[in-house]
Structure formats: C-alpha cells, structure tokens
PDB file of C-alpha atoms in Angstrom:
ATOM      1  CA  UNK R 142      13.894  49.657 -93.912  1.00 56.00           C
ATOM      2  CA  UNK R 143      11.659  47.554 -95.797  1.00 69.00           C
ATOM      3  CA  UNK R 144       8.704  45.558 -94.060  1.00 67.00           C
ATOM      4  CA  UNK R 145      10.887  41.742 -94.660  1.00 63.00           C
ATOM      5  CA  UNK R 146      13.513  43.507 -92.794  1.00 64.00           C
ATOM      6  CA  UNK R 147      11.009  44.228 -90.137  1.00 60.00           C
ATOM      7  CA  UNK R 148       9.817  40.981 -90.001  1.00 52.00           C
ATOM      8  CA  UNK R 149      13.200  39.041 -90.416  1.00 59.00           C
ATOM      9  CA  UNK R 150      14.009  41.433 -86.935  1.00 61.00           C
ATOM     10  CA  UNK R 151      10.378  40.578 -85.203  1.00 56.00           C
ATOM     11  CA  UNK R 152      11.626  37.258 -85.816  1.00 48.00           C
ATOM     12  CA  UNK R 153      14.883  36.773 -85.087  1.00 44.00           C
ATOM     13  CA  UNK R 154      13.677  38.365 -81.938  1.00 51.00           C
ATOM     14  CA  UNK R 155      10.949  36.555 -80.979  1.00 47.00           C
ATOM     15  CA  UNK R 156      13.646  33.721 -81.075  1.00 44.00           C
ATOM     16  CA  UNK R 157      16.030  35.319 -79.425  1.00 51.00           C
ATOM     17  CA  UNK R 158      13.440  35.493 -76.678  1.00 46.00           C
ATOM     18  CA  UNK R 159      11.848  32.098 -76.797  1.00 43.00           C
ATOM     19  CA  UNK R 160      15.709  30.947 -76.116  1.00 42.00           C
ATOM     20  CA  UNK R 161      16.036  33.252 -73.479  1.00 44.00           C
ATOM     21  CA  UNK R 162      12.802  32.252 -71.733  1.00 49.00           C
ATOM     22  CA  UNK R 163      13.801  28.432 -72.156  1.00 46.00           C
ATOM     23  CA  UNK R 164      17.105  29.268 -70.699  1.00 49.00           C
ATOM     24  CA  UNK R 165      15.945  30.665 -67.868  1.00 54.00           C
ATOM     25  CA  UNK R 166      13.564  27.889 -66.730  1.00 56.00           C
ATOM     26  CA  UNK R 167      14.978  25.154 -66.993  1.00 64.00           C
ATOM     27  CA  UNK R 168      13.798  24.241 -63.131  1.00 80.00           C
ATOM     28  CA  UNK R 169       9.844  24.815 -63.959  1.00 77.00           C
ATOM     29  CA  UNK R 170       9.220  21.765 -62.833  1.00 82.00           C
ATOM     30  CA  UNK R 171      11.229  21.926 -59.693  1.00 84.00           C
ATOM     31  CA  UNK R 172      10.128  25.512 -59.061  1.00 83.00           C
ATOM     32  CA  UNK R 173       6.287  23.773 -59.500  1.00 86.00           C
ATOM     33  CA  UNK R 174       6.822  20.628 -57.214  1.00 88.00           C
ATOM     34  CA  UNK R 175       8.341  23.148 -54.433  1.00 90.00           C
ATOM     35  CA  UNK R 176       5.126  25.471 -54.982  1.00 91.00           C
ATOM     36  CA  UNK R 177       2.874  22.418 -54.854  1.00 94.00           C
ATOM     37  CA  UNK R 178       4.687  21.187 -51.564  1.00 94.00           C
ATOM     38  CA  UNK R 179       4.300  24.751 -50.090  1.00 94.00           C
ATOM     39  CA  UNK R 180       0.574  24.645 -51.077  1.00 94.00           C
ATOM     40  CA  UNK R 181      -0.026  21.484 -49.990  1.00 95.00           C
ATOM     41  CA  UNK R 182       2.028  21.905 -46.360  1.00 95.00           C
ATOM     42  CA  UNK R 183      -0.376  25.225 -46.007  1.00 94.00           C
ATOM     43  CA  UNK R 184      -3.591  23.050 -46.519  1.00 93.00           C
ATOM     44  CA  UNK R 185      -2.164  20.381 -43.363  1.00 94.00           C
ATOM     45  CA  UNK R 186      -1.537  22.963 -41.438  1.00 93.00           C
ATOM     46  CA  UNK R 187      -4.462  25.667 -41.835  1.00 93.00           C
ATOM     47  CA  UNK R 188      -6.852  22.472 -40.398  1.00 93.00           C
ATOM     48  CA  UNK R 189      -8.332  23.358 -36.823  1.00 93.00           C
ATOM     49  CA  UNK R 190      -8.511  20.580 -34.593  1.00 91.00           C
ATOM     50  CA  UNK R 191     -12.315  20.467 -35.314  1.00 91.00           C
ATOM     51  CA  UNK R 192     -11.488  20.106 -39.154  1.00 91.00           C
ATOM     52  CA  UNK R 193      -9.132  17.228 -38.408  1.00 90.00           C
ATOM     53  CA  UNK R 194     -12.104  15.378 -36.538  1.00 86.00           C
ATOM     54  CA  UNK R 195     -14.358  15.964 -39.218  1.00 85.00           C
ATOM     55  CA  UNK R 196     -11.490  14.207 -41.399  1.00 86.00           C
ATOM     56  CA  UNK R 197     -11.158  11.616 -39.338  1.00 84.00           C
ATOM     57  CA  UNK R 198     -14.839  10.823 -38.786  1.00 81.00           C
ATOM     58  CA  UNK R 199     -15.682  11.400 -42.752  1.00 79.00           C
ATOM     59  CA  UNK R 200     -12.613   9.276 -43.957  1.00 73.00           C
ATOM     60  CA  UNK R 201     -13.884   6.102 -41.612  1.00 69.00           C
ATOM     61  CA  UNK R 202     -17.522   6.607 -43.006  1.00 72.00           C
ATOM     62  CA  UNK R 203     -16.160   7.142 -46.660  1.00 71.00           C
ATOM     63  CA  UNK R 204     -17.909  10.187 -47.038  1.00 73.00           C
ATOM     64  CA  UNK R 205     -15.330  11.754 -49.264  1.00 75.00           C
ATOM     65  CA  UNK R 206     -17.693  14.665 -50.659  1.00 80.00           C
ATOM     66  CA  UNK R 207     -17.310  16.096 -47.257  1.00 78.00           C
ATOM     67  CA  UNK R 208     -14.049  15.429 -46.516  1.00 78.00           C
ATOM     68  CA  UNK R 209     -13.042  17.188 -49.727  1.00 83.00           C
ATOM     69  CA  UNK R 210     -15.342  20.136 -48.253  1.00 87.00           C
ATOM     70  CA  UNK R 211     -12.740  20.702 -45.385  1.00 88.00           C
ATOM     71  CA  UNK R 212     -10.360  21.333 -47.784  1.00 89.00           C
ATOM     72  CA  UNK R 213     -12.448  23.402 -50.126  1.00 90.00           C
ATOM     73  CA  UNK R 214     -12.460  25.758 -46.743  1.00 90.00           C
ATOM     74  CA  UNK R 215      -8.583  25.975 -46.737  1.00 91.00           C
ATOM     75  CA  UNK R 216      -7.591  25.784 -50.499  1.00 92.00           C
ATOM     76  CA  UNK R 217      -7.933  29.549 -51.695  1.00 92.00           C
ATOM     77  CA  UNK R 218      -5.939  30.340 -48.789  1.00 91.00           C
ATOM     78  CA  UNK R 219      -3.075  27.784 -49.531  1.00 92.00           C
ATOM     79  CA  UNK R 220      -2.783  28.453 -53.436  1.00 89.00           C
ATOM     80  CA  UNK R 221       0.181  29.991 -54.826  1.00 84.00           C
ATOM     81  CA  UNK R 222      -0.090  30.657 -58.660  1.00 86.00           C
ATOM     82  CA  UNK R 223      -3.186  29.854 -60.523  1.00 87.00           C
ATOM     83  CA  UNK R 224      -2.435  27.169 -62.222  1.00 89.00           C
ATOM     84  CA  UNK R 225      -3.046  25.066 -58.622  1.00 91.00           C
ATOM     85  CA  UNK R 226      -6.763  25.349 -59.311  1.00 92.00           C
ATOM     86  CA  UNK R 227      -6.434  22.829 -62.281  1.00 92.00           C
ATOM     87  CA  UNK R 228      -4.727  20.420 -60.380  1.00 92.00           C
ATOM     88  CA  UNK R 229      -6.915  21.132 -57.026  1.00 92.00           C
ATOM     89  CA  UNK R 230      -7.852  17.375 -57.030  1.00 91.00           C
ATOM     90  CA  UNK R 231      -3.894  16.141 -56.935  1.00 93.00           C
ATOM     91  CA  UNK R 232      -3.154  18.627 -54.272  1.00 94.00           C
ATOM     92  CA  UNK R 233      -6.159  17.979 -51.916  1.00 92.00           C
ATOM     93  CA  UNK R 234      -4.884  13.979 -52.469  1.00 90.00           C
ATOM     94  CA  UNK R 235      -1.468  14.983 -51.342  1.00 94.00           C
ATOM     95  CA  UNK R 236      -2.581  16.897 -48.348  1.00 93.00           C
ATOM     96  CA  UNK R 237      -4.927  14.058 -47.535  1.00 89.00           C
ATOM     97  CA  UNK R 238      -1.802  11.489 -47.677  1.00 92.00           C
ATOM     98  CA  UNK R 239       0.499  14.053 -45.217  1.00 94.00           C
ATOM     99  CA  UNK R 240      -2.283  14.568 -42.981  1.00 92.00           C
ATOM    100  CA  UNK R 241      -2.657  10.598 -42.831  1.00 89.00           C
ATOM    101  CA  UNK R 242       0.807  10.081 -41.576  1.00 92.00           C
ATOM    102  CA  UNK R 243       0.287  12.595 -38.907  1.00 91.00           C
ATOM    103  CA  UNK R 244       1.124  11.105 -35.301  1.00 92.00           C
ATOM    104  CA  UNK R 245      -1.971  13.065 -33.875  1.00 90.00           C
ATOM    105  CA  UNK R 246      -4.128  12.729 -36.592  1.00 90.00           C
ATOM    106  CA  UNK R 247      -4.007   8.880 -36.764  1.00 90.00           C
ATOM    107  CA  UNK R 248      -4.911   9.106 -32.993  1.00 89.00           C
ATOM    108  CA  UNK R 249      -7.926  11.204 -33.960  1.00 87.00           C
ATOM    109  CA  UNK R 250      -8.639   8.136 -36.607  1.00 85.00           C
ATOM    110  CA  UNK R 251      -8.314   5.350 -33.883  1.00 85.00           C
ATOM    111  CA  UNK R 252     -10.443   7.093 -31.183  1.00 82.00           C
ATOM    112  CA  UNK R 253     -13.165   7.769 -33.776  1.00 73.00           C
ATOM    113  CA  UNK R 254     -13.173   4.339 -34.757  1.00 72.00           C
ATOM    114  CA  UNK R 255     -12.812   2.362 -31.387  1.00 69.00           C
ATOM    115  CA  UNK R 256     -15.991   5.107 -30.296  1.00 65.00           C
ATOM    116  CA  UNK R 257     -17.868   3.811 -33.968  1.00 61.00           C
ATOM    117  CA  UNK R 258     -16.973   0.490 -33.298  1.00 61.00           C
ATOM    118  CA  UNK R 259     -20.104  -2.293 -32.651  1.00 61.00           C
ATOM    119  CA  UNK R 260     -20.921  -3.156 -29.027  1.00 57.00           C
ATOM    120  CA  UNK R 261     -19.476   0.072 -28.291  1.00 51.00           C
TER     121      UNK R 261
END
C-alpha cells in the first residue's frame, strides 16, 4: 500500500469518526444544562445553616467578595466535569438565585434585616 492510500484511509477515518462523534451528541447541551443544574442544586444544598446566615447578612451589606467565599467553600465539592471551573462565576450566580427563592432562606434575609434595621 502506498503512503496516499494510507492517508486517503487516516482520512476517510478520521471522518468517519468526527460523524460518529457528532452523531452521538447531539444532546451536549442538554447533557451540560442537566450537569450544571446538578452542580448548582449540590452548591444550595451543601450550605450549613451558618453559611446561609453569612449569605444572608453579606448579601444585605453588599459584601459580595464574601458571599462568593461561601461558595468557594462548597464549589470543588459540587463540580462535575472540568469544564464547570470556567464558568464558576455563572454557576455560583445560579446557586445564588435558587438559594434566594428559598422559603427559609428569605426568612434568614428578613430577620437579619429587621435586627440591622435603624432604631433597632
């Protein structure tokens, strides 16, 4: 066999392949959002009560650098594939917006406020 015969079978398959791989994974983005929703459900919920407090008391003052520290605690924990760590900003954003439509949680947010408030 010659060396273009060679490379006209490398090629044909490498393409064979590449078709293959695009065949298969046609969901990749569904197969991501369900990782991301599993990574970000595993942040909400690996919070202590303690961490939520700290949440609740740093997202009233606006002291985001330590909120984001919270989560810093949980994340390596929570991640799934690797790619997560590039788009650790989105998924601490998403956790931030579950956690904010948790019944208890808001609690936490309107006791730490009425206890901040003036005159208090």
């Amino acid at each position: 066999m010659t060396i273009n015969k060679w490379v006209r079978w490398l090629l044909c398959a490498a393409l064979i392949g590449a078709g293959v791989v695009a065949w298969l994974s046609p969901n990749y983005e569904e197969a991501q959002a369900a990782t991301d929703r599993q990574t970000v459900d595993c942040m909400v919920k690996q919070l202590t009560q303690d961490d939520k407090r700290n949440i609740a008391q740093f997202a009233d003052t606006n002291d985001f650098d330590s909120l984001w520290r919270v989560y810093d605690r949980v994340f390596p924990d929570c991640t799934v594939r690797g790619d997560q760590r590039d788009r650790k900003n989105e998924l601490v954003t998403s956790a931030w917006r579950v956690l904010s439509t948790d019944r208890e949680f808001v609690l936490l947010r309107e006791a730490h406020a009425a206890h901040a408030a003036p005159g208090r």
